[in-house]
């Protein structure tokens, strides 16, 4: 059974310097509050895995938490570049960042293989592409029946996976709905899992017989953080703050404006600020 | 003086190439505008799929991100991302995939990874995302890109997604059974692959555009088809629906805080 | 878009002599009515794929529809043997039956690989077991990263898959809820798919954002057959007739009683009888 | 004269070996009775999983089949069968798996496939189902079987699921990290593997059963542990709850039509 704790306790107990960390959420349910907490606790030398680094890793990379990034698409969706990611890759600021680059298909299959307890993922991919020339992790096997050459990547096996979900009950069973992304696979592939939720309820309530639920015994720690996905969104709770995604571009473009923003909004604040963000977005949506 | 922009012409030309029975794998930006325009005009039953897992979605506004809630709210159902890539894309369920990129070459190979060397990039681009497998798994590929010498290049710095490779039967030699890029729709014209060489050649020129303009904005010596058509100008209906869609979208996404 | 037709038309148009046919439903939603229709139409030389042959294939095998069976567990659940299956395997009655035997894990992975468009399934299986000695289809690959030997089986790629579901809308979108088994994978792995449903509705109605839905364009034909899963069950419609599963044992034990039952209940009847069965079971359950 | 049957003793002994924090992969029949009895007595929080995809199910009556609606109605959620075998079983999420069979040997290998040669079987049994991978993927395996010379044999006709193979470090040699069969619970006694040889040896004898009875009903020369315990007889509470469970089940499944 997971311990229901504060976000600070969950991060302190489960995220260690040098860990391989996956923080997933495919546009929906990105665990931004947990990312801020990891920054506040000054974790470093992390290997960060995520299909789309998004603002959450742009911030963690810019604050020096990461030594390596494993990813498949590193942009600000619909807006442009992730300036902190580019600064780290192109100029080594605040420190050099090693990158391991894949395609979405490879990343999704690598999480699936991790959840399935397999050492590698097998899929039809990378045909004619240059990525295998620069990423030695991409290999292949030959189908014993057809002779077809199929691509392989190592399964993802994070030390800890961090996700944000809609609800957990008091036992720690977690409900995810809407765009579910790769979160279930990322949690099942990991040694430890932290889940932040919009609310902790007595009972998950009426739901589909086939609802996407992570049983309590697959989760290490659950923390209630209303608004914890902001500026991403939580289906049925608040909308994505697309305006903030656009606003991030000028903030992150220069090191100074970035550092100032992080001090004012992360280092000098706590998880409680997310509730306010969420309420504002929800109100705006109504 | 035309009463529409070249971007509108590009989007509308792309929309027209979609069929009512297509199952379309949509990216954000121009592909999203084009495929939803098709759905709102001549292809009401087209199936739109976004890689975030939304099957048969019918957004009333264009998503800023591939996973906006609007896509899920209006979908037939939403599946996990591993399922999307395994059952739906790799499973061969998609008839048309849209791609774009920072650089394209004359065989419609695309680069969205780096400008300059991979290890010491001059510009680090976002990367491939779904593109490498979209390019090979979909029945055919439509590419939408505004033309310029900087983006239409003689040689790519990096092949992010495979088009017709070195041309000819290169796809067949790699065991690919899908068609690859069958249309490259720009703000100036439409390219289609030469049946033999698979070089992308100009088959239709947008109204008011000259061959010289196209040549000036292409980094390789452009070939024109024997019979080049003129792209029909956008009609009032197409423009009205596209502009309404863009206005709804702008309202929904709001201004930067 | 699938054609919404009668069961007889659906079978006539899509199931051919010599076809490889998968009729799935894991205890729940077994397409018994479709099985009876295939028997009535006298299809033969079929290769039948199914994890648990159950009564549906015991009947089809006993009536001589099958030349080969691909399966992983061939019993009458909670009751005992499938006597017609045993008679065919042990004594070649009514005709010899070739068998290709797997484990559940292998069958489930083979459907998953078929749905995923892969030529083979890769999993950790059959370790220390004798089945690979008698089934040459079971092979292996070596993980390029760990050197671990992993089992492989060819992907299932049926000519036609037949399933029973809860509802379809008028466009032919199909909803499955409850124990969903391998039906989605079996449909996506097949060249053609027939779906019988409890009811055709104008709209699938309120449902989970992540409901298990087969889009219309993945289905070839849809036929409305209320009660079509009986004596299996349809979640929310009627219960499994466990008593009939027990009653099947003496019926199927002898060739004569079996043939008499099939004449009276299948050959001389039509799909409409299933509605009555279902009503009876539902009533009994209330 | 005991006021309980040897089958009740067997089921209750099996139930007692389950812990409150176990995640248990349950088969139909005796395992289902034992694990639900455990849930209704000393292990209220035990997680029961059936291969039909039902996670953390709490049936009020025992299922006749592995996929009875009752299992789904009372589950935390229900997943697809491919997911069950990939993420939950192969993924190493199960602490205890139950198995049984038509034949067992002294190293707890099981046969549920054929009696006689595979190609010309004397008796064609149902086959392995989930057993081959349950036997190797679960943290440990409990086996429940009534004893007889016909079923406890010196040599199996077919190894459907692997136990301790030829004994000793055979599992380790095959790269298995799971424990394999740690308990064989019969209507007469409880066997556990010898730490070194991995032969199943008698460690506890049910009340009123003699060593001779056990030897007579075992097809190999039985070894008894240095210190053999007597299995505590079923207590009133255990019998009451088991019998009520069986009565509810009989009522629910009705008589043959």
Short mmCIF file of N, CA, C and O in Angstrom, two decimals, chain B residues 203-246:
data_model
loop_
_atom_site.label_atom_id
_atom_site.label_comp_id
_atom_site.label_asym_id
_atom_site.label_seq_id
_atom_site.Cartn_x
_atom_site.Cartn_y
_atom_site.Cartn_z
N UNK B 203 3.45 19.91 -60.11
CA UNK B 203 2.33 19.48 -60.96
C UNK B 203 1.21 20.50 -60.99
O UNK B 203 0.35 20.45 -61.86
N UNK B 204 1.20 21.43 -60.02
CA UNK B 204 0.14 22.44 -59.99
C UNK B 204 0.68 23.70 -59.33
O UNK B 204 1.34 23.62 -58.29
N UNK B 205 0.43 24.84 -59.98
CA UNK B 205 0.93 26.12 -59.46
C UNK B 205 -0.24 26.96 -58.98
O UNK B 205 -1.28 27.04 -59.66
N UNK B 206 -0.09 27.53 -57.80
CA UNK B 206 -1.17 28.34 -57.23
C UNK B 206 -1.37 29.61 -58.07
O UNK B 206 -0.40 30.12 -58.66
N UNK B 207 -2.58 30.14 -58.11
CA UNK B 207 -2.87 31.32 -58.94
C UNK B 207 -1.93 32.48 -58.64
O UNK B 207 -1.62 32.76 -57.48
N UNK B 208 -1.42 33.11 -59.70
CA UNK B 208 -0.59 34.30 -59.55
C UNK B 208 0.86 34.02 -59.22
O UNK B 208 1.68 34.93 -59.10
N UNK B 209 1.22 32.75 -59.07
CA UNK B 209 2.61 32.40 -58.76
C UNK B 209 3.33 32.08 -60.07
O UNK B 209 2.77 31.47 -60.98
N UNK B 210 4.61 32.52 -60.17
CA UNK B 210 5.38 32.25 -61.39
C UNK B 210 6.37 31.11 -61.16
O UNK B 210 6.76 30.83 -60.02
N UNK B 211 6.78 30.48 -62.26
CA UNK B 211 7.81 29.43 -62.18
C UNK B 211 9.09 30.00 -61.57
O UNK B 211 9.79 29.32 -60.82
N UNK B 212 9.37 31.25 -61.85
CA UNK B 212 10.60 31.88 -61.33
C UNK B 212 10.53 31.94 -59.81
O UNK B 212 11.48 31.56 -59.11
N UNK B 213 9.38 32.37 -59.28
CA UNK B 213 9.24 32.44 -57.82
C UNK B 213 9.52 31.07 -57.20
O UNK B 213 10.21 30.95 -56.19
N UNK B 214 8.96 30.03 -57.82
CA UNK B 214 9.15 28.67 -57.28
C UNK B 214 10.63 28.31 -57.32
O UNK B 214 11.20 27.87 -56.32
N UNK B 215 11.27 28.57 -58.45
CA UNK B 215 12.70 28.24 -58.59
C UNK B 215 13.53 28.99 -57.54
O UNK B 215 14.39 28.42 -56.88
N UNK B 216 13.21 30.28 -57.36
CA UNK B 216 13.97 31.10 -56.40
C UNK B 216 13.84 30.60 -54.97
O UNK B 216 14.71 30.83 -54.14
N UNK B 217 12.75 29.94 -54.69
CA UNK B 217 12.50 29.49 -53.31
C UNK B 217 12.75 28.00 -53.11
O UNK B 217 12.26 27.42 -52.15
N UNK B 218 13.48 27.41 -54.03
CA UNK B 218 13.78 25.99 -53.93
C UNK B 218 15.28 25.78 -54.05
O UNK B 218 15.90 26.33 -54.96
N UNK B 219 15.85 25.01 -53.13
CA UNK B 219 17.30 24.84 -53.06
C UNK B 219 17.86 23.81 -54.02
O UNK B 219 19.03 23.49 -53.99
N UNK B 220 17.00 23.24 -54.84
CA UNK B 220 17.49 22.34 -55.89
C UNK B 220 16.87 22.78 -57.21
O UNK B 220 15.86 23.50 -57.22
N UNK B 221 17.45 22.35 -58.31
CA UNK B 221 16.89 22.75 -59.62
C UNK B 221 15.51 22.10 -59.79
O UNK B 221 15.41 20.89 -59.88
N UNK B 222 14.48 22.93 -59.80
CA UNK B 222 13.11 22.41 -59.81
C UNK B 222 12.75 21.82 -61.17
O UNK B 222 13.06 22.39 -62.21
N UNK B 223 12.09 20.69 -61.15
CA UNK B 223 11.53 20.11 -62.37
C UNK B 223 10.03 20.36 -62.39
O UNK B 223 9.36 20.23 -61.36
N UNK B 224 9.53 20.75 -63.56
CA UNK B 224 8.09 20.97 -63.72
C UNK B 224 7.52 19.83 -64.55
O UNK B 224 8.15 19.35 -65.50
N UNK B 225 6.31 19.39 -64.19
CA UNK B 225 5.67 18.30 -64.93
C UNK B 225 5.39 18.76 -66.36
O UNK B 225 5.32 19.95 -66.65
N UNK B 226 5.23 17.77 -67.26
CA UNK B 226 4.94 18.10 -68.67
C UNK B 226 3.71 19.00 -68.73
O UNK B 226 3.74 20.07 -69.33
N UNK B 227 2.64 18.58 -68.05
CA UNK B 227 1.43 19.42 -68.02
C UNK B 227 1.22 19.92 -66.60
O UNK B 227 0.85 19.16 -65.72
N UNK B 228 1.53 21.19 -66.38
CA UNK B 228 1.35 21.78 -65.06
C UNK B 228 -0.02 22.45 -64.99
O UNK B 228 -0.38 23.24 -65.88
N UNK B 229 -0.80 22.10 -63.99
CA UNK B 229 -2.13 22.70 -63.82
C UNK B 229 -2.01 24.00 -63.02
O UNK B 229 -1.00 24.25 -62.37
N UNK B 230 -3.07 24.79 -63.06
CA UNK B 230 -3.17 25.90 -62.10
C UNK B 230 -4.09 25.46 -60.98
O UNK B 230 -5.19 24.96 -61.23
N UNK B 231 -3.63 25.61 -59.75
CA UNK B 231 -4.45 25.25 -58.59
C UNK B 231 -5.68 26.15 -58.57
O UNK B 231 -5.53 27.37 -58.65
N UNK B 232 -6.88 25.58 -58.50
CA UNK B 232 -8.07 26.44 -58.39
C UNK B 232 -7.96 27.34 -57.16
O UNK B 232 -7.55 26.87 -56.08
N UNK B 233 -8.30 28.59 -57.31
CA UNK B 233 -8.24 29.52 -56.18
C UNK B 233 -9.23 29.08 -55.11
O UNK B 233 -10.22 28.40 -55.41
N UNK B 234 -8.97 29.43 -53.85
CA UNK B 234 -9.92 29.11 -52.78
C UNK B 234 -11.28 29.71 -53.10
O UNK B 234 -11.35 30.83 -53.61
N UNK B 235 -12.35 28.94 -52.85
CA UNK B 235 -13.66 29.54 -53.08
C UNK B 235 -14.16 30.18 -51.78
O UNK B 235 -13.60 29.97 -50.71
N UNK B 236 -15.21 30.95 -51.92
CA UNK B 236 -15.71 31.73 -50.78
C UNK B 236 -16.04 30.84 -49.58
O UNK B 236 -15.69 31.14 -48.43
N UNK B 237 -16.64 29.69 -49.87
CA UNK B 237 -17.04 28.75 -48.83
C UNK B 237 -15.81 28.25 -48.05
O UNK B 237 -15.78 28.27 -46.83
N UNK B 238 -14.79 27.84 -48.79
CA UNK B 238 -13.57 27.33 -48.15
C UNK B 238 -12.95 28.40 -47.26
O UNK B 238 -12.57 28.14 -46.11
N UNK B 239 -12.87 29.62 -47.79
CA UNK B 239 -12.25 30.71 -47.02
C UNK B 239 -13.06 31.02 -45.78
O UNK B 239 -12.51 31.20 -44.68
N UNK B 240 -14.39 31.03 -45.93
CA UNK B 240 -15.27 31.37 -44.80
C UNK B 240 -15.06 30.36 -43.67
O UNK B 240 -14.80 30.74 -42.52
N UNK B 241 -15.11 29.10 -44.01
CA UNK B 241 -15.02 28.06 -42.98
C UNK B 241 -13.62 28.04 -42.35
O UNK B 241 -13.48 27.93 -41.13
N UNK B 242 -12.58 28.21 -43.15
CA UNK B 242 -11.22 28.22 -42.61
C UNK B 242 -11.04 29.41 -41.66
O UNK B 242 -10.51 29.27 -40.56
N UNK B 243 -11.53 30.58 -42.09
CA UNK B 243 -11.33 31.78 -41.26
C UNK B 243 -12.13 31.68 -39.96
O UNK B 243 -11.66 32.06 -38.88
N UNK B 244 -13.34 31.15 -40.04
CA UNK B 244 -14.14 30.97 -38.82
C UNK B 244 -13.42 30.01 -37.86
O UNK B 244 -13.34 30.25 -36.66
N UNK B 245 -12.87 28.95 -38.43
CA UNK B 245 -12.14 27.96 -37.61
C UNK B 245 -10.97 28.65 -36.91
O UNK B 245 -10.76 28.51 -35.70
N UNK B 246 -10.22 29.45 -37.66
CA UNK B 246 -9.06 30.15 -37.07
C UNK B 246 -9.49 31.17 -36.02
O UNK B 246 -8.83 31.32 -34.99
#
